Amino acid sequence: MTELDRRRFLRDAALTVGAAGVPLAFSGRSSVWAGPLTSPSVETREALPRSGDLGGVRAATVQWMSRVPEDINIRNMSIPGTHESCARHPGNSAGFAQCQNRPLDWQLRAGVRYIDIRCQNWEDYFTIHHGRFYQNMVFGQVLQICVDFLNKYPTETILMRMQQEHSTDNDRYKRIFKDYLDKKGWRSFFHIDTSFPTLKTARKKIVLMSGLPYVDEGLPFSNGNYFSTQDLYSDPTLAKKKTVIESQLRNAIWQFDGNKMYINHLSANGAGGSTWTPWSYVKDLNPWTRKLLEGQYYYKTHRTGVIAMDYVDSPDANWDAGEIDMTASVIRLNTFKRPTLQVGKSYVIWNRGTGKALDGGTAQTSVVQWTYSGSPQQRWTLETAENGTYRLRCERSGKCLTCHPGDGATQQNSNHNTWRIAPHSDGDGFQLKLDATGTYLHTADNNKGSGVQPRLGSDATLDQYRWVFDERVQVQ
C-alpha cells in the first residue's frame, strides 16, 4: 500500500485490516474512530471464541477485580499489564517491532488491566504505532475494545498509559486527544483525575495515565512524584535486567511510597547491532519472573504494582502459547483477606508507613527500623502470654520487644513485656498495643530512615501504626 493509498484508507475507513491484510467490514459505520458504538465492534466479535466460551481463560480471571474490596486504592494492588499492548505486527523489522502475539481483547479477558498505547498524529485522529511501524489499528478501535469489555464486566477497570509515537507535534497531539474526549464522545468512559482512585471509583472506567506529552489531564505518567518506574529497555544483559526487575519488586514491597504507583517492565529490546528482539528477552525473563512471583519470595498480602510484560501469553518460552500463567502469577497476589497469626511462628515485622523491618541489631539492646536484610535480628517469634496478650522474641538475641513511654523501642530478657495484637479495622496490618501502657508502637513521624527507633503513641489510625507480619525468612 502506498502512502497515499494508506492515507485514503485511514480517512475513509469503514474497514479494518486484519493480521493477514484482509479487510473486515466494520459494522457499516463511516469511521471506526468517530465515537463509541452501542454494540460490540466487528473486530471485537471476530476475536471472541465462536463457542461462546472464554478461549481457555477462566471466568475467575476475566473478572478478577470483582474479588478485590472496592475501597482498595489502585496503586496498592498487583496488576498485570502489557508493554506495547497493540504491537503485534513486526513489518520488516526482523521482529524488533513486535511485542505481543495476542490481540487486545484477549489480553483483557486474560486479566491484563494495564495497557500501553502508542499514538501517532494522523490528520484528525491517532494511528497506533511501535516506532515507525503501523500496527493496523487506530485509537478509536482501541477505545471501543476497552469499552466493550468494561460494559460486559463492569467490576473491572483498565489503566491506560498513552504517549505520542512516531510524531513530534505535541500541540496537535493534545488537540486530537481532546477531540476524542469531547467531540467524538469518549470522555464519559474515562476516569480522568490527578489522584489515584479507589477501585470503586475506577470500576467500569478507563483510568488515564498520560505519558509524554502530558495532555494536561489525568495521571502524569512521566512524573516521578506519581510513578516509580523501572524501564531498562535498551539492550541490557539478562543479568542486569533481572537485577532491576527484582529491585523494583522489592521497592514496591519494602520501600513503598504510599503516594506512588510502582511500574515494573519485564520488556527489553536490542540496540545498535544487537540481534536481541523483545522475544529473545521474553524467552528467559517471563519464566524467570513467573517463578519468582509464584515462589516464597512474596507474602501474599503485598503489592507489586503494575508488572508490564511483552508476549504476555508466553510464560514458558513457547511462541503464541495463549496461556494465562503470567497474568495469574500477578493476580493471585491480590489477597486482601484479614490476616491471622500463629503462635510459635517466626515473622519479619515491617511498618506499613515506612517499609522498614523491626531490627534487634547486633548490640541486642535497642530496637530500630531497618531495610530488610533477611538476618536473624529481623525475625521475631510470636509467643502466647497471659490474658490474651503476646510476647515478640527476637530470634537473634532471645530477648522480648518492649518500649517505655518517652523512649524508643528496646529488647529485654523479662517475660513481662507483653502486647495486645489486633488486625487493623480494614485488615491491612496489625496494631501493637503495649499492655502495660495501653499505647501503640509506631515509627517516629513516619521517618523512613534506617536506624530510627519506634516509639509509643495513641493515633493508631495512621499508617506508621500499622505493622505487617511477614512469614518470609530470607531473601532468595
Tab-separated table of C-alpha atoms in Angstrom:
chain	number	residue	atom	x	y	z
A	1	MET	CA	0.000	0.000	0.000
A	2	THR	CA	1.413	3.375	-0.983
A	3	GLU	CA	1.433	6.229	1.484
A	4	LEU	CA	-1.413	7.900	-0.454
A	5	ASP	CA	-3.470	4.684	-0.515
A	6	ARG	CA	-2.894	4.213	3.212
A	7	ARG	CA	-3.925	7.829	3.840
A	8	ARG	CA	-7.166	7.301	1.923
A	9	PHE	CA	-7.806	4.044	3.711
A	10	LEU	CA	-7.436	5.600	7.137
A	11	ARG	CA	-9.516	8.653	6.257
A	12	ASP	CA	-12.423	6.835	4.655
A	13	ALA	CA	-12.236	3.535	6.505
A	14	ALA	CA	-15.350	1.630	7.082
A	15	LEU	CA	-12.876	-1.222	7.027
A	16	THR	CA	-10.312	-2.591	9.406
A	17	VAL	CA	-7.321	-4.566	8.202
A	18	GLY	CA	-6.789	-7.993	9.745
A	19	ALA	CA	-3.436	-9.564	10.544
A	20	ALA	CA	-3.258	-11.138	7.094
A	21	GLY	CA	-4.179	-7.868	5.370
A	22	VAL	CA	-7.759	-8.988	4.651
A	23	PRO	CA	-10.320	-6.180	5.043
A	24	LEU	CA	-13.122	-6.832	7.521
A	25	ALA	CA	-16.354	-4.853	7.280
A	26	PHE	CA	-16.776	-2.702	10.357
A	27	SER	CA	-20.438	-2.593	11.335
A	28	GLY	CA	-21.428	-0.290	8.482
A	29	ARG	CA	-20.085	2.828	10.215
A	30	SER	CA	-18.377	5.570	8.269
A	31	SER	CA	-15.312	5.579	10.507
A	32	VAL	CA	-14.112	3.408	13.345
A	33	TRP	CA	-12.834	6.365	15.357
A	34	ALA	CA	-15.911	8.563	15.101
A	35	GLY	CA	-17.162	7.668	18.567
A	36	PRO	CA	-18.349	4.855	20.814
A	37	LEU	CA	-20.580	2.139	19.418
A	38	THR	CA	-23.611	0.902	21.302
A	39	SER	CA	-22.797	-2.727	20.457
A	40	PRO	CA	-19.508	-4.651	20.165
A	41	SER	CA	-17.482	-3.901	17.066
A	42	VAL	CA	-16.973	-6.495	14.354
A	43	GLU	CA	-13.260	-6.619	15.201
A	44	THR	CA	-14.107	-7.429	18.810
A	45	ARG	CA	-16.723	-10.006	17.835
A	46	GLU	CA	-14.315	-11.683	15.417
A	47	ALA	CA	-11.775	-12.020	18.224
A	48	LEU	CA	-14.198	-13.750	20.595
A	49	PRO	CA	-14.481	-17.554	20.547
A	50	ARG	CA	-17.276	-18.883	18.356
A	51	SER	CA	-18.354	-21.374	21.013
A	52	GLY	CA	-19.224	-18.630	23.467
A	53	ASP	CA	-16.572	-19.785	25.935
A	54	LEU	CA	-13.636	-17.665	27.046
A	55	GLY	CA	-10.993	-19.206	24.829
A	56	GLY	CA	-9.301	-21.152	27.583
A	57	VAL	CA	-9.403	-18.237	30.031
A	58	ARG	CA	-11.047	-18.981	33.354
A	59	ALA	CA	-14.045	-16.832	34.283
A	60	ALA	CA	-12.329	-16.026	37.590
A	61	THR	CA	-9.509	-14.384	35.624
A	62	VAL	CA	-11.786	-12.377	33.347
A	63	GLN	CA	-13.444	-10.718	36.350
A	64	TRP	CA	-10.655	-10.966	38.904
A	65	MET	CA	-11.204	-7.423	40.199
A	66	SER	CA	-14.693	-8.409	41.355
A	67	ARG	CA	-12.999	-10.175	44.284
A	68	VAL	CA	-10.961	-7.124	45.348
A	69	PRO	CA	-12.524	-4.858	48.005
A	70	GLU	CA	-13.785	-1.667	46.428
A	71	ASP	CA	-12.091	0.617	48.975
A	72	ILE	CA	-8.599	-0.503	47.843
A	73	ASN	CA	-6.666	2.219	46.031
A	74	ILE	CA	-5.445	1.019	42.649
A	75	ARG	CA	-1.841	1.922	43.499
A	76	ASN	CA	-1.956	-0.664	46.316
A	77	MET	CA	-2.782	-3.549	44.001
A	78	SER	CA	-0.846	-6.111	41.965
A	79	ILE	CA	-1.844	-5.509	38.349
A	80	PRO	CA	-0.776	-7.484	35.255
A	81	GLY	CA	-0.093	-5.325	32.235
A	82	THR	CA	1.352	-5.372	28.751
A	83	HIS	CA	4.087	-3.245	27.222
A	84	GLU	CA	3.315	-2.028	23.669
A	85	SER	CA	-0.071	-3.681	24.003
A	86	CYS	CA	-1.026	-3.429	20.313
A	87	ALA	CA	2.405	-4.139	18.777
A	88	ARG	CA	1.552	-7.449	17.071
A	89	HIS	CA	2.809	-6.710	13.559
A	90	PRO	CA	6.591	-6.719	13.012
A	91	GLY	CA	6.527	-5.500	9.423
A	92	ASN	CA	10.059	-5.689	8.024
A	93	SER	CA	11.631	-5.083	11.452
A	94	ALA	CA	13.015	-8.616	11.828
A	95	GLY	CA	10.923	-8.987	14.974
A	96	PHE	CA	12.068	-5.817	16.726
A	97	ALA	CA	8.681	-4.067	16.331
A	98	GLN	CA	6.582	-6.935	17.703
A	99	CYS	CA	5.900	-7.231	21.430
A	100	GLN	CA	2.677	-9.262	21.640
A	101	ASN	CA	1.063	-12.213	19.889
A	102	ARG	CA	-2.442	-11.895	21.273
A	103	PRO	CA	-4.892	-9.075	20.459
A	104	LEU	CA	-6.014	-6.525	22.969
A	105	ASP	CA	-9.400	-8.073	23.711
A	106	TRP	CA	-7.721	-11.421	24.505
A	107	GLN	CA	-5.317	-9.643	26.839
A	108	LEU	CA	-8.207	-8.059	28.745
A	109	ARG	CA	-10.040	-11.374	29.064
A	110	ALA	CA	-6.788	-12.937	30.294
A	111	GLY	CA	-6.628	-10.473	33.192
A	112	VAL	CA	-4.469	-7.650	31.820
A	113	ARG	CA	-5.596	-4.365	33.394
A	114	TYR	CA	-2.769	-2.025	32.386
A	115	ILE	CA	-2.288	-1.307	28.699
A	116	ASP	CA	0.345	0.732	26.893
A	117	ILE	CA	-0.955	2.610	23.836
A	118	ARG	CA	1.368	4.483	21.441
A	119	CYS	CA	-0.313	7.022	19.162
A	120	GLN	CA	0.846	8.813	16.020
A	121	ASN	CA	-0.831	12.037	14.893
A	122	TRP	CA	-2.591	11.450	11.579
A	123	GLU	CA	-4.967	14.040	10.214
A	124	ASP	CA	-7.583	14.392	12.984
A	125	TYR	CA	-7.078	11.026	14.700
A	126	PHE	CA	-4.430	8.669	16.064
A	127	THR	CA	-2.920	5.640	14.397
A	128	ILE	CA	-1.292	3.014	16.615
A	129	HIS	CA	2.439	2.545	16.140
A	130	HIS	CA	5.534	0.886	17.518
A	131	GLY	CA	8.197	3.285	16.372
A	132	ARG	CA	7.703	3.789	12.651
A	133	PHE	CA	5.728	0.561	12.291
A	134	TYR	CA	1.981	0.991	11.893
A	135	GLN	CA	0.069	-1.665	13.845
A	136	ASN	CA	-3.081	-1.876	11.685
A	137	MET	CA	-5.201	-0.124	14.313
A	138	VAL	CA	-6.498	3.318	15.085
A	139	PHE	CA	-7.180	4.730	18.531
A	140	GLY	CA	-10.960	4.535	18.181
A	141	GLN	CA	-10.710	0.772	17.814
A	142	VAL	CA	-8.623	0.564	20.992
A	143	LEU	CA	-11.215	2.575	22.883
A	144	GLN	CA	-14.110	0.528	21.543
A	145	ILE	CA	-12.476	-2.755	22.604
A	146	CYS	CA	-11.930	-1.340	26.100
A	147	VAL	CA	-15.482	-0.017	26.406
A	148	ASP	CA	-16.990	-3.259	25.119
A	149	PHE	CA	-15.046	-5.168	27.734
A	150	LEU	CA	-15.975	-2.838	30.599
A	151	ASN	CA	-19.647	-2.886	29.615
A	152	LYS	CA	-19.575	-6.668	29.791
A	153	TYR	CA	-17.517	-6.799	33.006
A	154	PRO	CA	-18.368	-3.643	34.992
A	155	THR	CA	-16.430	-4.736	38.097
A	156	GLU	CA	-13.173	-4.188	36.196
A	157	THR	CA	-11.090	-1.144	35.328
A	158	ILE	CA	-8.415	-0.571	32.676
A	159	LEU	CA	-5.357	1.590	33.313
A	160	MET	CA	-4.318	3.151	30.013
A	161	ARG	CA	-0.890	4.639	29.582
A	162	MET	CA	-0.795	6.797	26.446
A	163	GLN	CA	2.074	8.513	24.707
A	164	GLN	CA	2.945	10.003	21.341
A	165	GLU	CA	4.864	7.751	18.959
A	166	HIS	CA	6.495	8.492	15.577
A	167	SER	CA	5.242	12.091	15.516
A	168	THR	CA	6.506	15.171	17.277
A	169	ASP	CA	3.803	17.860	17.197
A	170	ASN	CA	2.819	17.969	20.879
A	171	ASP	CA	0.130	20.639	20.496
A	172	ARG	CA	-1.542	18.690	17.715
A	173	TYR	CA	-1.382	15.510	19.779
A	174	LYS	CA	-3.116	17.232	22.694
A	175	ARG	CA	-5.736	18.740	20.410
A	176	ILE	CA	-6.536	15.409	18.772
A	177	PHE	CA	-6.882	13.684	22.132
A	178	LYS	CA	-9.244	16.359	23.437
A	179	ASP	CA	-11.300	15.905	20.276
A	180	TYR	CA	-11.585	12.204	21.056
A	181	LEU	CA	-12.862	13.081	24.519
A	182	ASP	CA	-15.231	15.913	23.725
A	183	LYS	CA	-16.116	15.902	20.026
A	184	LYS	CA	-16.163	12.149	19.471
A	185	GLY	CA	-17.861	11.355	22.747
A	186	TRP	CA	-15.358	9.235	24.692
A	187	ARG	CA	-14.899	11.342	27.839
A	188	SER	CA	-17.635	9.640	29.851
A	189	PHE	CA	-15.824	6.304	29.531
A	190	PHE	CA	-12.677	7.638	31.219
A	191	HIS	CA	-11.748	8.328	34.813
A	192	ILE	CA	-9.625	11.453	34.441
A	193	ASP	CA	-8.076	12.890	37.579
A	194	THR	CA	-4.669	13.742	39.007
A	195	SER	CA	-5.119	11.470	42.020
A	196	PHE	CA	-5.176	7.673	42.143
A	197	PRO	CA	-8.749	6.409	42.549
A	198	THR	CA	-10.116	3.616	44.678
A	199	LEU	CA	-11.272	0.580	42.773
A	200	LYS	CA	-14.882	1.586	43.483
A	201	THR	CA	-14.346	4.879	41.652
A	202	ALA	CA	-12.386	3.292	38.805
A	203	ARG	CA	-14.716	0.397	38.037
A	204	LYS	CA	-16.155	0.384	34.512
A	205	LYS	CA	-13.762	3.213	33.575
A	206	ILE	CA	-10.524	3.671	31.649
A	207	VAL	CA	-8.069	5.369	34.024
A	208	LEU	CA	-5.990	7.826	32.005
A	209	MET	CA	-2.225	7.804	32.574
A	210	SER	CA	-0.761	10.374	30.234
A	211	GLY	CA	2.844	9.943	29.161
A	212	LEU	CA	4.755	12.413	27.023
A	213	PRO	CA	3.461	14.818	26.082
A	214	TYR	CA	1.204	15.254	29.097
A	215	VAL	CA	-2.275	16.091	27.819
A	216	ASP	CA	-2.973	18.393	30.801
A	217	GLU	CA	-5.421	15.874	32.250
A	218	GLY	CA	-5.138	12.563	34.074
A	219	LEU	CA	-2.283	10.990	35.991
A	220	PRO	CA	1.097	12.265	34.706
A	221	PHE	CA	2.923	9.030	33.882
A	222	SER	CA	6.339	10.643	33.470
A	223	ASN	CA	6.182	12.456	36.825
A	224	GLY	CA	8.319	10.758	39.466
A	225	ASN	CA	6.101	12.122	42.231
A	226	TYR	CA	3.291	9.904	40.935
A	227	PHE	CA	5.062	6.863	39.470
A	228	SER	CA	8.130	4.849	40.342
A	229	THR	CA	9.057	3.202	37.051
A	230	GLN	CA	11.623	0.576	36.103
A	231	ASP	CA	12.044	0.552	32.330
A	232	LEU	CA	15.588	-0.537	31.495
A	233	TYR	CA	14.782	-1.467	27.910
A	234	SER	CA	17.750	-0.613	25.692
A	235	ASP	CA	19.997	-3.626	25.149
A	236	PRO	CA	20.515	-4.725	28.778
A	237	THR	CA	22.158	-8.019	29.610
A	238	LEU	CA	19.809	-10.618	31.043
A	239	ALA	CA	21.624	-10.442	34.367
A	240	LYS	CA	21.235	-6.664	34.565
A	241	LYS	CA	17.583	-6.770	33.578
A	242	LYS	CA	16.835	-9.414	36.214
A	243	THR	CA	18.589	-7.301	38.826
A	244	VAL	CA	16.470	-4.210	38.134
A	245	ILE	CA	13.226	-6.217	37.938
A	246	GLU	CA	13.830	-7.783	41.337
A	247	SER	CA	14.997	-4.479	42.802
A	248	GLN	CA	11.775	-2.774	41.710
A	249	LEU	CA	9.707	-5.625	43.167
A	250	ARG	CA	11.489	-5.096	46.482
A	251	ASN	CA	10.909	-1.359	46.236
A	252	ALA	CA	7.179	-1.901	45.714
A	253	ILE	CA	7.053	-4.010	48.874
A	254	TRP	CA	9.736	-2.784	51.235
A	255	GLN	CA	10.440	0.813	50.205
A	256	PHE	CA	6.820	1.513	49.373
A	257	ASP	CA	5.937	5.193	48.971
A	258	GLY	CA	2.183	5.372	49.545
A	259	ASN	CA	1.844	8.318	47.162
A	260	LYS	CA	3.169	6.444	44.109
A	261	MET	CA	2.226	3.607	41.808
A	262	TYR	CA	5.066	1.201	41.007
A	263	ILE	CA	5.586	0.152	37.381
A	264	ASN	CA	7.940	-2.716	36.571
A	265	HIS	CA	8.704	-3.502	32.911
A	266	LEU	CA	9.836	-7.018	32.022
A	267	SER	CA	10.364	-5.782	28.455
A	268	ALA	CA	13.625	-5.040	26.669
A	269	ASN	CA	14.930	-4.703	23.123
A	270	GLY	CA	18.320	-4.889	21.472
A	271	ALA	CA	20.087	-1.746	20.255
A	272	GLY	CA	22.763	-0.978	17.722
A	273	GLY	CA	23.960	-4.205	16.135
A	274	SER	CA	22.255	-6.447	18.668
A	275	THR	CA	20.111	-9.302	17.350
A	276	TRP	CA	18.105	-9.499	20.582
A	277	THR	CA	14.443	-8.835	19.838
A	278	PRO	CA	11.729	-8.487	22.509
A	279	TRP	CA	11.049	-12.212	22.050
A	280	SER	CA	14.709	-13.014	22.714
A	281	TYR	CA	14.367	-11.455	26.167
A	282	VAL	CA	10.920	-12.888	26.863
A	283	LYS	CA	12.090	-16.480	26.468
A	284	ASP	CA	14.190	-16.063	29.605
A	285	LEU	CA	12.555	-13.223	31.544
A	286	ASN	CA	8.939	-14.416	31.530
A	287	PRO	CA	9.639	-17.887	33.011
A	288	TRP	CA	12.124	-16.402	35.485
A	289	THR	CA	9.715	-13.710	36.703
A	290	ARG	CA	6.782	-16.101	36.938
A	291	LYS	CA	8.757	-18.482	39.127
A	292	LEU	CA	9.867	-15.545	41.264
A	293	LEU	CA	6.291	-14.393	41.794
A	294	GLU	CA	4.994	-17.893	42.439
A	295	GLY	CA	7.748	-18.767	44.897
A	296	GLN	CA	8.102	-17.997	48.566
A	297	TYR	CA	9.671	-14.597	47.974
A	298	TYR	CA	6.355	-12.729	48.215
A	299	TYR	CA	3.964	-12.919	51.090
A	300	LYS	CA	0.509	-12.945	49.631
A	301	THR	CA	-0.744	-9.652	51.045
A	302	HIS	CA	1.876	-7.497	49.312
A	303	ARG	CA	1.502	-5.258	46.303
A	304	THR	CA	3.759	-5.475	43.269
A	305	GLY	CA	2.219	-2.539	41.444
A	306	VAL	CA	1.992	-2.965	37.665
A	307	ILE	CA	4.020	-5.738	36.012
A	308	ALA	CA	4.209	-4.780	32.310
A	309	MET	CA	5.114	-7.692	30.019
A	310	ASP	CA	5.914	-8.492	26.426
A	311	TYR	CA	4.288	-11.624	24.958
A	312	VAL	CA	2.033	-11.906	27.977
A	313	ASP	CA	0.596	-15.215	26.756
A	314	SER	CA	4.007	-16.958	26.806
A	315	PRO	CA	5.009	-17.959	30.358
A	316	ASP	CA	7.378	-20.772	29.332
A	317	ALA	CA	9.151	-19.557	26.188
A	318	ASN	CA	6.526	-21.121	23.889
A	319	TRP	CA	5.631	-18.971	20.912
A	320	ASP	CA	1.967	-17.883	20.722
A	321	ALA	CA	1.095	-20.126	23.659
A	322	GLY	CA	-2.209	-18.499	24.541
A	323	GLU	CA	-1.687	-19.193	28.251
A	324	ILE	CA	-2.584	-17.053	31.266
A	325	ASP	CA	0.107	-18.128	33.748
A	326	MET	CA	1.874	-14.760	33.569
A	327	THR	CA	-1.217	-12.747	34.440
A	328	ALA	CA	-2.328	-15.310	37.029
A	329	SER	CA	1.005	-15.091	38.866
A	330	VAL	CA	0.332	-11.385	39.467
A	331	ILE	CA	-3.425	-11.557	40.045
A	332	ARG	CA	-3.144	-14.125	42.834
A	333	LEU	CA	-1.119	-11.677	44.930
A	334	ASN	CA	-4.264	-9.579	45.447
A	335	THR	CA	-5.410	-11.480	48.533
A	336	PHE	CA	-6.852	-8.745	50.714
A	337	LYS	CA	-8.075	-11.127	53.396
A	338	ARG	CA	-7.918	-10.343	57.086
A	339	PRO	CA	-4.589	-11.826	58.194
A	340	THR	CA	-4.207	-14.340	61.004
A	341	LEU	CA	-1.139	-15.031	63.151
A	342	GLN	CA	0.128	-18.317	64.559
A	343	VAL	CA	1.847	-18.710	67.909
A	344	GLY	CA	5.305	-20.190	67.544
A	345	LYS	CA	5.914	-18.823	64.057
A	346	SER	CA	8.798	-16.511	63.213
A	347	TYR	CA	7.878	-13.283	61.427
A	348	VAL	CA	9.539	-10.305	59.839
A	349	ILE	CA	7.548	-7.348	61.207
A	350	TRP	CA	7.629	-4.329	58.950
A	351	ASN	CA	5.943	-0.969	59.106
A	352	ARG	CA	3.318	-0.075	56.527
A	353	GLY	CA	4.214	3.620	56.626
A	354	THR	CA	7.966	3.277	56.159
A	355	GLY	CA	8.518	-0.162	54.618
A	356	LYS	CA	11.258	-0.877	57.163
A	357	ALA	CA	11.527	-4.003	59.327
A	358	LEU	CA	11.870	-4.170	63.130
A	359	ASP	CA	15.548	-4.925	63.757
A	360	GLY	CA	17.094	-6.069	67.052
A	361	GLY	CA	20.565	-5.010	65.911
A	362	THR	CA	23.902	-6.570	66.747
A	363	ALA	CA	24.188	-4.883	70.157
A	364	GLN	CA	20.924	-6.605	71.134
A	365	THR	CA	19.632	-3.654	73.150
A	366	SER	CA	17.804	-1.006	71.105
A	367	VAL	CA	15.220	-1.994	68.505
A	368	VAL	CA	15.186	0.091	65.341
A	369	GLN	CA	13.634	0.022	61.897
A	370	TRP	CA	15.964	-1.098	59.127
A	371	THR	CA	15.901	-2.019	55.460
A	372	TYR	CA	15.095	-5.712	55.169
A	373	SER	CA	18.219	-7.893	55.028
A	374	GLY	CA	16.991	-11.376	55.909
A	375	SER	CA	19.148	-11.519	59.059
A	376	PRO	CA	18.006	-13.262	62.308
A	377	GLN	CA	17.804	-9.944	64.171
A	378	GLN	CA	14.854	-9.056	61.902
A	379	ARG	CA	12.839	-12.157	62.815
A	380	TRP	CA	10.514	-12.231	65.807
A	381	THR	CA	8.799	-15.296	67.247
A	382	LEU	CA	5.208	-14.879	68.410
A	383	GLU	CA	4.652	-16.339	71.884
A	384	THR	CA	1.443	-16.501	73.867
A	385	ALA	CA	1.302	-14.796	77.282
A	386	GLU	CA	-1.471	-14.256	79.824
A	387	ASN	CA	-4.930	-12.740	79.310
A	388	GLY	CA	-4.874	-12.700	75.533
A	389	THR	CA	-1.526	-10.950	75.211
A	390	TYR	CA	1.645	-11.941	73.333
A	391	ARG	CA	5.405	-11.617	73.513
A	392	LEU	CA	7.618	-10.936	70.486
A	393	ARG	CA	11.022	-12.567	70.951
A	394	CYS	CA	13.972	-11.619	68.725
A	395	GLU	CA	15.396	-14.714	67.093
A	396	ARG	CA	18.964	-13.480	67.356
A	397	SER	CA	19.067	-12.171	70.927
A	398	GLY	CA	16.324	-14.226	72.539
A	399	LYS	CA	15.034	-11.007	74.157
A	400	CYS	CA	11.498	-9.629	74.038
A	401	LEU	CA	10.326	-6.427	72.378
A	402	THR	CA	9.290	-3.624	74.730
A	403	CYS	CA	9.074	0.160	74.801
A	404	HIS	CA	8.928	2.720	77.618
A	405	PRO	CA	6.879	5.923	77.339
A	406	GLY	CA	9.045	8.771	76.039
A	407	ASP	CA	11.822	6.406	74.901
A	408	GLY	CA	12.499	4.307	71.833
A	409	ALA	CA	11.824	0.584	71.490
A	410	THR	CA	14.202	-1.841	73.213
A	411	GLN	CA	14.506	-5.558	73.929
A	412	GLN	CA	14.751	-7.139	77.374
A	413	ASN	CA	15.077	-10.583	78.942
A	414	SER	CA	11.926	-10.106	81.031
A	415	ASN	CA	8.829	-12.099	80.064
A	416	HIS	CA	6.560	-9.307	81.341
A	417	ASN	CA	6.798	-7.238	78.164
A	418	THR	CA	3.508	-8.238	76.579
A	419	TRP	CA	1.491	-6.804	73.691
A	420	ARG	CA	-2.090	-6.889	72.540
A	421	ILE	CA	-2.034	-7.556	68.792
A	422	ALA	CA	-5.130	-6.895	66.720
A	423	PRO	CA	-5.757	-6.524	62.977
A	424	HIS	CA	-6.398	-3.027	61.746
A	425	SER	CA	-10.077	-2.415	61.044
A	426	ASP	CA	-9.531	-2.659	57.264
A	427	GLY	CA	-7.382	-5.806	57.587
A	428	ASP	CA	-4.230	-4.100	56.319
A	429	GLY	CA	-1.642	-4.819	59.012
A	430	PHE	CA	-1.777	-5.096	62.795
A	431	GLN	CA	-1.712	-2.692	65.716
A	432	LEU	CA	0.763	-3.420	68.530
A	433	LYS	CA	-0.541	-2.111	71.863
A	434	LEU	CA	1.769	-2.407	74.866
A	435	ASP	CA	-0.407	-3.961	77.547
A	436	ALA	CA	1.247	-2.076	80.420
A	437	THR	CA	0.520	1.392	78.978
A	438	GLY	CA	-2.361	0.971	76.512
A	439	THR	CA	-0.410	2.886	73.858
A	440	TYR	CA	0.642	1.763	70.398
A	441	LEU	CA	4.017	1.161	68.738
A	442	HIS	CA	4.700	3.375	65.750
A	443	THR	CA	7.541	4.769	63.676
A	444	ALA	CA	8.577	8.290	64.642
A	445	ASP	CA	6.816	10.893	62.484
A	446	ASN	CA	6.718	8.438	59.575
A	447	ASN	CA	10.522	8.744	59.285
A	448	LYS	CA	11.722	6.254	56.656
A	449	GLY	CA	15.390	6.286	57.632
A	450	SER	CA	17.113	3.113	58.808
A	451	GLY	CA	18.209	3.228	62.440
A	452	VAL	CA	15.186	5.122	63.791
A	453	GLN	CA	13.669	3.686	66.984
A	454	PRO	CA	9.896	3.147	67.032
A	455	ARG	CA	8.025	4.808	69.918
A	456	LEU	CA	4.667	4.668	71.660
A	457	GLY	CA	1.707	6.836	70.680
A	458	SER	CA	-2.053	6.950	70.580
A	459	ASP	CA	-3.252	7.685	66.997
A	460	ALA	CA	-3.461	4.104	65.776
A	461	THR	CA	-5.300	5.039	62.556
A	462	LEU	CA	-2.135	6.257	60.794
A	463	ASP	CA	-0.017	4.065	58.502
A	464	GLN	CA	3.022	4.343	60.800
A	465	TYR	CA	0.996	2.441	63.426
A	466	ARG	CA	0.364	-0.489	61.062
A	467	TRP	CA	2.690	-3.478	61.302
A	468	VAL	CA	2.716	-6.281	58.747
A	469	PHE	CA	3.707	-9.760	59.948
A	470	ASP	CA	5.563	-11.444	57.127
A	471	GLU	CA	6.482	-15.133	57.123
A	472	ARG	CA	9.442	-14.525	54.844
A	473	VAL	CA	12.674	-15.711	56.394
A	474	GLN	CA	15.292	-14.867	53.779
A	475	VAL	CA	15.949	-13.047	50.546
A	476	GLN	CA	16.045	-15.507	47.661
